Coordinates of N, CA and C in Angstrom, one line a residue:
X1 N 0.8 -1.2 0.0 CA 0.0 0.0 0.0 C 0.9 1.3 0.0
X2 N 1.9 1.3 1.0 CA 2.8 2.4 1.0 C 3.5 2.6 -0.5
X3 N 3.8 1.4 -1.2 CA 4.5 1.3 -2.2 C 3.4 2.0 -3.3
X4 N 2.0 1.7 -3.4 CA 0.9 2.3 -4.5 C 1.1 3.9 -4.5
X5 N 0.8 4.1 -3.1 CA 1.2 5.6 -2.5 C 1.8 6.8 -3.1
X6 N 3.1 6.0 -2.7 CA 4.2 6.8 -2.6 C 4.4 6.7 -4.5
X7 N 4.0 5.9 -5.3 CA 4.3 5.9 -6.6 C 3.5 6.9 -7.1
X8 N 2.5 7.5 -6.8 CA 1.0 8.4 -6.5 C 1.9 9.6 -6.5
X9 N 2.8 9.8 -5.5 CA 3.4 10.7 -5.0 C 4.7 11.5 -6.0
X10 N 5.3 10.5 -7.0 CA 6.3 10.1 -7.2 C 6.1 10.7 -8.9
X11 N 5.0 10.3 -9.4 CA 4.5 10.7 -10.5 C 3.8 11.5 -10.8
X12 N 3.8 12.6 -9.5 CA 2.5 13.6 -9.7 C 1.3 13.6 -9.3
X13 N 0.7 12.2 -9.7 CA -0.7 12.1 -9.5 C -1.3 13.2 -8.3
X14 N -0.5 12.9 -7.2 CA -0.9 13.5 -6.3 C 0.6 14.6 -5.6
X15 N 0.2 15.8 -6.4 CA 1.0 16.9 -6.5 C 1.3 17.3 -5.1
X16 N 2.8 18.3 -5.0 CA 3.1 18.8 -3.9 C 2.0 20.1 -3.3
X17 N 1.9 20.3 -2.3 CA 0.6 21.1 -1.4 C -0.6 20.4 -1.4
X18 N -0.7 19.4 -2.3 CA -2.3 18.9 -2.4 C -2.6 17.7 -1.3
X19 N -3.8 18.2 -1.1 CA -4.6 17.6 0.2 C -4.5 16.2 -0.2
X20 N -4.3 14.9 0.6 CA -4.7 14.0 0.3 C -6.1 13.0 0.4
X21 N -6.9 12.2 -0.2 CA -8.0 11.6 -0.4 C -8.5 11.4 1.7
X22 N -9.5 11.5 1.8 CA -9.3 10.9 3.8 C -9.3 9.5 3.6
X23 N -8.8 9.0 5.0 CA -8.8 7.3 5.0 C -9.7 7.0 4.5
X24 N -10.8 7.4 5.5 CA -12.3 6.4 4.4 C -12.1 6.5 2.9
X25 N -11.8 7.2 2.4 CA -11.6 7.3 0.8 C -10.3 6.6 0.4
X26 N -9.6 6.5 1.0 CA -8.4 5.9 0.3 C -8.7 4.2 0.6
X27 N -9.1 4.3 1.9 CA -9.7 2.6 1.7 C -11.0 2.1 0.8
X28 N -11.7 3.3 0.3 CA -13.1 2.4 -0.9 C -11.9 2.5 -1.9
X29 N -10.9 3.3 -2.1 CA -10.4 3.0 -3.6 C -9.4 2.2 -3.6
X30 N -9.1 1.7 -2.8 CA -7.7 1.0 -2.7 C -8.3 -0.6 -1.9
X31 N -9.4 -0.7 -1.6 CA -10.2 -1.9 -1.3 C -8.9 -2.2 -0.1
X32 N -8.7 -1.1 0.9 CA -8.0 -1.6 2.3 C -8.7 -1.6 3.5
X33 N -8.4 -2.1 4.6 CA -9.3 -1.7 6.0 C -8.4 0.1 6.3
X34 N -9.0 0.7 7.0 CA -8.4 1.9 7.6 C -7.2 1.6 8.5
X35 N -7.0 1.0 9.4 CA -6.0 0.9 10.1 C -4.7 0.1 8.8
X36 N -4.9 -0.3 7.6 CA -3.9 -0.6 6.8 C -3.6 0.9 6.0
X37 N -4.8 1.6 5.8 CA -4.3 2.9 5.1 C -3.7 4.0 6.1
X38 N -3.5 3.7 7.7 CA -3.3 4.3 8.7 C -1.7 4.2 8.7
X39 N -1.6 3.1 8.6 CA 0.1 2.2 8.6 C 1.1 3.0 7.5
X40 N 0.2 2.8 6.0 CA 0.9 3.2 5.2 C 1.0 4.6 5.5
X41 N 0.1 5.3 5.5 CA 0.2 7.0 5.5 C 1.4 7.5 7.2
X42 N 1.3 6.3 7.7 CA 2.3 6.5 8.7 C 3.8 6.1 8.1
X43 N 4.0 5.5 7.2 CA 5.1 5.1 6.8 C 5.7 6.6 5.9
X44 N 4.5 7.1 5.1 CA 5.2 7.6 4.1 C 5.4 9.1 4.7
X45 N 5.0 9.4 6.4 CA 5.4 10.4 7.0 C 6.9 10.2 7.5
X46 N 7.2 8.9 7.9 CA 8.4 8.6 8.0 C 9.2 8.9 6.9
X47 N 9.4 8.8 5.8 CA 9.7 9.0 4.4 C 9.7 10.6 4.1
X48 N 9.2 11.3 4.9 CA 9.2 12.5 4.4 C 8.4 13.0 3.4
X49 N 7.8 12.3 3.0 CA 7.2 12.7 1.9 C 5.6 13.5 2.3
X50 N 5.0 12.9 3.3 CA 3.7 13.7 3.0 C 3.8 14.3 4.7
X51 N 2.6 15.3 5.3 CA 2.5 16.0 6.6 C 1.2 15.6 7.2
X52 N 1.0 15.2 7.9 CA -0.6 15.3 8.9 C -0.7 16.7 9.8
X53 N -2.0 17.2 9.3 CA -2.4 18.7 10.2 C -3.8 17.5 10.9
X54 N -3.5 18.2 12.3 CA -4.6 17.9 13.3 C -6.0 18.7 12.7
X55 N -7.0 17.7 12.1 CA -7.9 18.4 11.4 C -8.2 18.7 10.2
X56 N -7.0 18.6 9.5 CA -7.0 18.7 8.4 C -6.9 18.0 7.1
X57 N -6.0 16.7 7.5 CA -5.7 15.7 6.7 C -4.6 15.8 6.3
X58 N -4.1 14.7 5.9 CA -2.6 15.0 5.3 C -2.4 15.5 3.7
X59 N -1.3 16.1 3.5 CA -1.0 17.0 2.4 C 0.7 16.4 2.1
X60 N 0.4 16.7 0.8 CA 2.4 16.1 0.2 C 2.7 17.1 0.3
X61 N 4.4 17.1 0.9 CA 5.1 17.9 1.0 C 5.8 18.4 -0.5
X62 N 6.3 19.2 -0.3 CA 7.6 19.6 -1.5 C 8.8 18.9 -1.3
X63 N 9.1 18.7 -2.1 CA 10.9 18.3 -2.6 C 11.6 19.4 -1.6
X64 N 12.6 18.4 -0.9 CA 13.7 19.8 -0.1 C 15.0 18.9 0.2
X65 N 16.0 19.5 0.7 CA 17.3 18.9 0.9 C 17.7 18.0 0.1
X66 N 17.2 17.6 -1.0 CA 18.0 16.7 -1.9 C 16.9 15.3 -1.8
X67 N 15.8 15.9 -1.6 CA 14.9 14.2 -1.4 C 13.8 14.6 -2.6
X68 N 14.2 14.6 -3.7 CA 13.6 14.9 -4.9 C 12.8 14.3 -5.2
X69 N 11.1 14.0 -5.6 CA 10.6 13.4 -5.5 C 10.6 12.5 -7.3
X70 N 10.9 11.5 -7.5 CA 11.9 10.8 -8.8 C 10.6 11.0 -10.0
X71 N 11.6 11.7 -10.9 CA 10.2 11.8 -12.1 C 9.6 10.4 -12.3
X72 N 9.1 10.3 -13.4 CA 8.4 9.1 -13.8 C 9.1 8.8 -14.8
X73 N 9.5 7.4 -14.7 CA 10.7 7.4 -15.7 C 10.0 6.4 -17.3
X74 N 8.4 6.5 -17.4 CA 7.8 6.6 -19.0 C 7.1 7.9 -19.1
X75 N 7.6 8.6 -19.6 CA 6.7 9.6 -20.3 C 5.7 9.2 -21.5
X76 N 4.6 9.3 -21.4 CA 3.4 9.0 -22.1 C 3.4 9.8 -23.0
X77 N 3.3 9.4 -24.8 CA 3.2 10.8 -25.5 C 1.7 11.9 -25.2
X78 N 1.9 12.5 -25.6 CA 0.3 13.4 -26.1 C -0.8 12.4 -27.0
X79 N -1.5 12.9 -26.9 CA -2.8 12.6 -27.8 C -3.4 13.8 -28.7
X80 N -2.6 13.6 -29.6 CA -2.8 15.1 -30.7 C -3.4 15.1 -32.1
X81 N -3.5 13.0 -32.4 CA -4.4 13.0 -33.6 C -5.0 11.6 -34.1
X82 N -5.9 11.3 -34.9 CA -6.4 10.2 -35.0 C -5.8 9.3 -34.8
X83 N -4.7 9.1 -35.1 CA -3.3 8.0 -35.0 C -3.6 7.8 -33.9
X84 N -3.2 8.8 -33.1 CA -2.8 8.9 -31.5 C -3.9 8.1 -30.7
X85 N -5.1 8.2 -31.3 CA -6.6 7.8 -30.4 C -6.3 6.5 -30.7
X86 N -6.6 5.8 -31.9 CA -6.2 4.6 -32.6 C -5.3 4.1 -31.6
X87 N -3.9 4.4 -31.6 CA -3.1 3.8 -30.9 C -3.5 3.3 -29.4
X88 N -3.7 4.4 -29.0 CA -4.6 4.7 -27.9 C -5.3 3.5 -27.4
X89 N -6.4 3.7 -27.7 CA -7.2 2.0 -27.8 C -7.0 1.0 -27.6
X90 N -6.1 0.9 -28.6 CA -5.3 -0.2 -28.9 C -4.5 -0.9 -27.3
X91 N -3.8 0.4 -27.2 CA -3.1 0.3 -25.8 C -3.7 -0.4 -24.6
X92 N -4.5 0.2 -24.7 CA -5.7 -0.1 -23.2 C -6.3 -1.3 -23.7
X93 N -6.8 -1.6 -24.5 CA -7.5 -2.8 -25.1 C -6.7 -4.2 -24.1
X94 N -5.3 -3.7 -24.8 CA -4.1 -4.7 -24.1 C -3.8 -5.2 -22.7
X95 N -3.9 -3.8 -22.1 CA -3.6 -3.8 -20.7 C -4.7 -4.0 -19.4
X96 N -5.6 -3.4 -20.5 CA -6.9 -3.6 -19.2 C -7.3 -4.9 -19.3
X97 N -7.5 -5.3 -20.1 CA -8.1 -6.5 -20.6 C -6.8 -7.8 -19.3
X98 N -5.3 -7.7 -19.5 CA -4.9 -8.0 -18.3 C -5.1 -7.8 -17.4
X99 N -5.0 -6.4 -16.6 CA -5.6 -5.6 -15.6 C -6.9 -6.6 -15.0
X100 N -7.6 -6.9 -15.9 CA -9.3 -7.3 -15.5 C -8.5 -9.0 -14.8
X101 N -8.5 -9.7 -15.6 CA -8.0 -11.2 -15.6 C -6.8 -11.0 -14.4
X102 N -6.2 -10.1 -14.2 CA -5.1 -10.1 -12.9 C -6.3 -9.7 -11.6
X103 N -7.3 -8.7 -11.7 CA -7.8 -8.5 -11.0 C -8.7 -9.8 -10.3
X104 N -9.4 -10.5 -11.4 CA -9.8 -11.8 -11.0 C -9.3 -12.4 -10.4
X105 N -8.2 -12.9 -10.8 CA -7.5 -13.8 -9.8 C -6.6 -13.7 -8.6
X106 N -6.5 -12.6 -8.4 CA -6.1 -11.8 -7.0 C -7.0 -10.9 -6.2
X107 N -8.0 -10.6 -6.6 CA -9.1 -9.6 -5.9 C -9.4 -10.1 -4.3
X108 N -9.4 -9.2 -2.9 CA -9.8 -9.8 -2.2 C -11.3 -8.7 -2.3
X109 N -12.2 -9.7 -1.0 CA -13.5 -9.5 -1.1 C -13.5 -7.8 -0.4
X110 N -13.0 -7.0 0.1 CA -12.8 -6.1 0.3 C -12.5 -4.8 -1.2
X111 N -11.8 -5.6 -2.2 CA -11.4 -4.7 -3.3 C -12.7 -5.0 -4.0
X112 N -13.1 -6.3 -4.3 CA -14.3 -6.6 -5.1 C -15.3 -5.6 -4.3
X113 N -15.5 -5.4 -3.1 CA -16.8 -4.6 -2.4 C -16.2 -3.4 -2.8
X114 N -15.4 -2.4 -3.1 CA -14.9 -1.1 -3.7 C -15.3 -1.1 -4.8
X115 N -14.9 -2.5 -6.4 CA -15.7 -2.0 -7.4 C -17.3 -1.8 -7.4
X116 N -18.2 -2.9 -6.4 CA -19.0 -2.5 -6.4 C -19.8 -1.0 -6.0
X117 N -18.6 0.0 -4.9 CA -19.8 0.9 -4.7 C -19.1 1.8 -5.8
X118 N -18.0 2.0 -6.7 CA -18.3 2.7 -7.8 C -19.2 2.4 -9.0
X119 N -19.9 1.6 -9.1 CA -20.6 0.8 -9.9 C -22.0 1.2 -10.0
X120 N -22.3 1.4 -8.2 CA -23.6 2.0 -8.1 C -23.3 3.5 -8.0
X121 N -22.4 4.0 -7.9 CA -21.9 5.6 -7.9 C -22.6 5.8 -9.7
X122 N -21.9 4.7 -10.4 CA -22.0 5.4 -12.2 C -24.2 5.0 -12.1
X123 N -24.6 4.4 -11.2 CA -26.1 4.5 -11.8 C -26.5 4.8 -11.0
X124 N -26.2 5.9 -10.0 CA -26.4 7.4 -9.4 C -27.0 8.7 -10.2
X125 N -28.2 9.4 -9.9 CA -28.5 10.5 -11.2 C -27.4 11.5 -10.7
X126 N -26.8 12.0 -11.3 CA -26.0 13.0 -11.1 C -25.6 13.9 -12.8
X127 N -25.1 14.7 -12.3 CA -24.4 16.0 -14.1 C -23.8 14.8 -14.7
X128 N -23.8 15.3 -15.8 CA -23.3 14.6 -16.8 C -21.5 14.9 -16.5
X129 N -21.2 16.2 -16.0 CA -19.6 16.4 -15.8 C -19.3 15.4 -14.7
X130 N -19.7 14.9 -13.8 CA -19.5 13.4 -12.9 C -19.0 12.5 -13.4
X131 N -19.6 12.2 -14.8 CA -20.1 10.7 -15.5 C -18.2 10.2 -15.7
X132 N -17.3 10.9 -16.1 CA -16.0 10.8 -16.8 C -15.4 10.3 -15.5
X133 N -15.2 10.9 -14.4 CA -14.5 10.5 -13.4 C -15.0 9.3 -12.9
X134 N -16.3 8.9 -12.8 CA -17.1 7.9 -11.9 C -16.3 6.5 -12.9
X135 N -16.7 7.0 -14.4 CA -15.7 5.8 -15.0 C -14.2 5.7 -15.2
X136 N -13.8 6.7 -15.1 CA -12.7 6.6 -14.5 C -12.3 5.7 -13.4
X137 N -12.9 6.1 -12.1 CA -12.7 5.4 -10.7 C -13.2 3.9 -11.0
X138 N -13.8 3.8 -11.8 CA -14.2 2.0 -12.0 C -12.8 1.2 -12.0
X139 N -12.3 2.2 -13.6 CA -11.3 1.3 -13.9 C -10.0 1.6 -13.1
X140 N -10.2 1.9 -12.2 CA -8.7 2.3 -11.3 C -9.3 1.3 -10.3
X141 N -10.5 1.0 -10.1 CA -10.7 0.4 -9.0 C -10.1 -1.3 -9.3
X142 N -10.5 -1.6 -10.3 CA -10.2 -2.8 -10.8 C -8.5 -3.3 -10.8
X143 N -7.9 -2.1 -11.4 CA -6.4 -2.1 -11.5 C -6.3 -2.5 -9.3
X144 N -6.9 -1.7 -8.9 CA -6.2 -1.6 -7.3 C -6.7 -3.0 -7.2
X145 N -7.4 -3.8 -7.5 CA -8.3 -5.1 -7.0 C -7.0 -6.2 -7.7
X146 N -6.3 -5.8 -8.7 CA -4.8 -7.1 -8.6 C -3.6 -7.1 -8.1
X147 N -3.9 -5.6 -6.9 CA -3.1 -5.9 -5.9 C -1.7 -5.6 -6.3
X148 N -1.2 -5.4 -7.8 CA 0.3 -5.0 -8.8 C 0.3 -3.9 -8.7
X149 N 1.3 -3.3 -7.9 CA 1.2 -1.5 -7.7 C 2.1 -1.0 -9.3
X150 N 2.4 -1.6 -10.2 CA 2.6 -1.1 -11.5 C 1.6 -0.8 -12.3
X151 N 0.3 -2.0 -12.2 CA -1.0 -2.0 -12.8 C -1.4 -0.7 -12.6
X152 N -1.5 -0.5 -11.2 CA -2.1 0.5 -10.3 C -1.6 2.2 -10.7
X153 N -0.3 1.8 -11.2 CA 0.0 3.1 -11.2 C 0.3 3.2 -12.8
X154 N 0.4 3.0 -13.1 CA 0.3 2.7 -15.1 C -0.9 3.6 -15.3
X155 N -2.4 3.3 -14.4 CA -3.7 3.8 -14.6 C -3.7 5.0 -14.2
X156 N -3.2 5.5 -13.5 CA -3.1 6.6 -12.7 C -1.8 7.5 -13.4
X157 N -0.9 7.2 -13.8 CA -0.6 8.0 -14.8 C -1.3 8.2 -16.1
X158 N -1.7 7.6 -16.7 CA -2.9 7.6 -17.9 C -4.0 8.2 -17.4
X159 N -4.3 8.7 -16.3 CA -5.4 9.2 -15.8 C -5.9 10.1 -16.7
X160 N -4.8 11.4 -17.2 CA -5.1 12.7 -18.4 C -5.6 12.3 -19.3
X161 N -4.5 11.5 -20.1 CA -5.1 10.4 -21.4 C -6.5 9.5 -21.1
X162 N -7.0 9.2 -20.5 CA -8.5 8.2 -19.9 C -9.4 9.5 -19.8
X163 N -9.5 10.5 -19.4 CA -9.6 11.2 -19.2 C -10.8 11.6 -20.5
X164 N -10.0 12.3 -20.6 CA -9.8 13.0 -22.0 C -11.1 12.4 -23.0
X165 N -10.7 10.9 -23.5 CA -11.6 9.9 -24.2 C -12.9 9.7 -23.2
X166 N -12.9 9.6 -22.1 CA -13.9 9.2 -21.7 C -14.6 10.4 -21.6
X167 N -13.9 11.5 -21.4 CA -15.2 13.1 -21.6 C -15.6 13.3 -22.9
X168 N -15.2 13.1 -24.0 CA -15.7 13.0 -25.0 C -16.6 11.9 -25.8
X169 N -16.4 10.9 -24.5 CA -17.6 9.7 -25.5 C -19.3 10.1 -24.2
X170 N -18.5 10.6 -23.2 CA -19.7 11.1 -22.3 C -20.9 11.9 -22.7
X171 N -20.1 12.8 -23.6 CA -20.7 13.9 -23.8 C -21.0 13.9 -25.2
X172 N -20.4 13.2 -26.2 CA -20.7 12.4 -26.9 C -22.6 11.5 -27.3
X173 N -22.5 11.1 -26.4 CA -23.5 10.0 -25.7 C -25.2 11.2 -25.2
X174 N -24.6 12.7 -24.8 CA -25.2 13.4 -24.2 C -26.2 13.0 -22.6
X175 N -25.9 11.8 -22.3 CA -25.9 11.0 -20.8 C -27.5 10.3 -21.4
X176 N -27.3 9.5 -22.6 CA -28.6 9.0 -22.9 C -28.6 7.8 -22.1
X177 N -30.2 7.3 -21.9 CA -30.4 6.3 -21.1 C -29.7 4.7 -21.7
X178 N -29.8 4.9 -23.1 CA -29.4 3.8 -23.8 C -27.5 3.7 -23.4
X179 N -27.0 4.6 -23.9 CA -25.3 4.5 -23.3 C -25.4 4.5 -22.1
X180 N -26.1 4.8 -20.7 CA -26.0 4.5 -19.7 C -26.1 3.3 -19.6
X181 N -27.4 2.5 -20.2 CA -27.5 1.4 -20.1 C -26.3 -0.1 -20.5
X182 N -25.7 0.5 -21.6 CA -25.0 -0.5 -22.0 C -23.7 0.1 -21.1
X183 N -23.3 1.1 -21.0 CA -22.0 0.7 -20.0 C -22.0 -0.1 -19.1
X184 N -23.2 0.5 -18.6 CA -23.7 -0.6 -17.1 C -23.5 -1.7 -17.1
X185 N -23.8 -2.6 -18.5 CA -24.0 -3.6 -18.4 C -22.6 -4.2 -18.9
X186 N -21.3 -3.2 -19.7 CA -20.5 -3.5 -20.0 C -19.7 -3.9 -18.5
X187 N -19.9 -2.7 -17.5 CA -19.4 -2.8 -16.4 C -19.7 -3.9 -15.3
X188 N -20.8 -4.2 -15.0 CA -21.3 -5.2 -14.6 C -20.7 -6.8 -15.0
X189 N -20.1 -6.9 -16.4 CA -19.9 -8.0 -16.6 C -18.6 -8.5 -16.3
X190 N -17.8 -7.6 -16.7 CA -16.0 -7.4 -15.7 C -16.6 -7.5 -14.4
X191 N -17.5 -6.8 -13.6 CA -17.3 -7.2 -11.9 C -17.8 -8.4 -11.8
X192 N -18.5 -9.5 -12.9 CA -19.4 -10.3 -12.5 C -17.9 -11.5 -12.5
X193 N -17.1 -11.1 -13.6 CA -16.7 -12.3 -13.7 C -14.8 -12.3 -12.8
X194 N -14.7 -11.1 -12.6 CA -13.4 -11.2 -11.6 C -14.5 -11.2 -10.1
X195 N -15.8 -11.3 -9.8 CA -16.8 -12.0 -8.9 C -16.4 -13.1 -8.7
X196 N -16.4 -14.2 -9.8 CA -15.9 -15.4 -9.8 C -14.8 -15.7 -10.1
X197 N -14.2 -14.8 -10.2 CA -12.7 -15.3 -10.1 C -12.2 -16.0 -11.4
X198 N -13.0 -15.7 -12.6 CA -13.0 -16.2 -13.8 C -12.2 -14.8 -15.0
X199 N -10.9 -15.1 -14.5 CA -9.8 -14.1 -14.9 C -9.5 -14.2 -17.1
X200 N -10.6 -15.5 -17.5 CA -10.8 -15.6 -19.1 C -11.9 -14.8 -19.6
X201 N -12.9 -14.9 -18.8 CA -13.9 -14.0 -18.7 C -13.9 -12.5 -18.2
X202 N -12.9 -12.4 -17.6 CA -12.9 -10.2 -17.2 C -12.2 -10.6 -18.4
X203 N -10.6 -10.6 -19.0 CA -10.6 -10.5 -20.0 C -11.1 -10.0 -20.8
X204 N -11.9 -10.7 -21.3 CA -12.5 -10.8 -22.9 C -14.3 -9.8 -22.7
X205 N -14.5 -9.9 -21.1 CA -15.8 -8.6 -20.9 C -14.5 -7.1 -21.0
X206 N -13.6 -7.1 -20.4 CA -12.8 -5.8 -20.6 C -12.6 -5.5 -22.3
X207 N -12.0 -6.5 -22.7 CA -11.7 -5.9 -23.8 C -13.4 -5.4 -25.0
X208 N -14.1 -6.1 -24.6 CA -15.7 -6.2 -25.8 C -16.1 -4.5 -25.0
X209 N -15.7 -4.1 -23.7 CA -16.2 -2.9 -23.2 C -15.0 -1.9 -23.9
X210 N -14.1 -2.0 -23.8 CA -13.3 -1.0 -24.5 C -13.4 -0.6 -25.9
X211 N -13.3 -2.1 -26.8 CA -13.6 -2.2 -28.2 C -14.9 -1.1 -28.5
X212 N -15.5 -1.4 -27.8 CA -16.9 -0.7 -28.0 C -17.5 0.8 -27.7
X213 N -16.5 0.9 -26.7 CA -16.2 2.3 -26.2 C -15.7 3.1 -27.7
X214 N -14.7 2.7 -28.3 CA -14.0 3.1 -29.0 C -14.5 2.8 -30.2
X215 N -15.5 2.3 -30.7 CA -16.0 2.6 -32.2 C -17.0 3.1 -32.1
X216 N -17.9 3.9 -30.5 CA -18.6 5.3 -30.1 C -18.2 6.7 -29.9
X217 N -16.8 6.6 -29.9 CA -15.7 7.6 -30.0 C -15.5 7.9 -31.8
X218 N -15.5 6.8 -32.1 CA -14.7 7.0 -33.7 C -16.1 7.5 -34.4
X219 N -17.0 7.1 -33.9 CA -18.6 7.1 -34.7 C -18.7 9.1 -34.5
X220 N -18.7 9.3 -33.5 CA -18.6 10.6 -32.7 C -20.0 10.8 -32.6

């Protein structure tokens, strides 16, 4: 956990001065108990890296005396043109589709109970400006559910890139009942089958939800 963290920390995700998520939130997204997210966030104060205010929550420090916090040693290109999306796709197609099948087979029932309450979050009525992050948080939830803090943070770097595609097929969509519907049921089938621990089946439901994501994107 300290290791997911501090990689969070390490690549930006979670910038210097910025507040950190509270325990209760770092444990629905990270499928931990609180006294495990208590340990870690105790560790990475040891480390220097982040501060606890009484009240406040903890916050990442800045870089000082030479404890630099280590770039990210893949830089992700931009996304600047049809190529780029194409490739794009493609990419994720790959990795999530592992991501799902690793999450299967390693998920404890704690990380499986995290995908579920993002799940009911995305069939929550809320703005359509929600909709991008809520799927977002799915698929991060899933990456945290195989337990591989590379998975984990792979997603979390790609967060801009995920981003980006998913606000555009949202709004795209204009939050119709029918795209709500079929995501749901895209989503539902990855949680049904890393449910059972049937790591052939998230697979091949990750990859038929991305595939499909992506010729609603290309359709525009």
């Amino acid at each position: 956990m300290r290791t997911q963290m501090r990689a969070l920390i390490e690549d930006g995700s979670w910038s210097p001065r910025s507040r950190l998520p509270s325990e209760t939130e770092l444990a629905r997204r990270f499928g931990m108990s609180r006294p495990v997210i208590r340990q870690a966030l105790a560790r990475l104060r040891d480390d220097g890296l982040i501060q606890s205010r009484q009240g406040s929550g903890s916050f990442v420090l800045e870089p000082i005396d030479g404890r630099d916090v280590a770039p990210s040693q893949v830089a992700f290109p931009a996304i600047s043109s049809f190529a780029d999306i194409t490739a794009f796709a493609s990419f994720r197609e790959g990795m999530e589709g592992e991501i799902a099948a690793a999450a299967a087979l390693n998920r404890t029932e704690a990380q499986l109970g995290a995908i579920a309450s993002v799940l009911a979050r995305l069939d929550d009525k809320k703005p359509l400006s929600d909709r991008p992050q809520d799927d977002f948080d799915f698929h991060l939830a899933v990456a945290a559910a195989t337990g591989n803090p590379f998975f984990i943070n792979s997603l979390s770097s790609l967060r801009e890139h995920m981003m980006m595609g998913m606000s555009l097929i949202w709004n795209f969509s204009a939050d119709s009942a029918d795209f709500r519907s079929t995501v749901g049921k895209h989503h539902r089938a990855v949680y049904a089958a890393i449910a059972k621990r049937d790591d052939g089946a998230a697979r091949a439901a990750m990859k038929e939800h991305l595939q499909w994501a992506s010729a609603r994107m290309f359709k525009g």
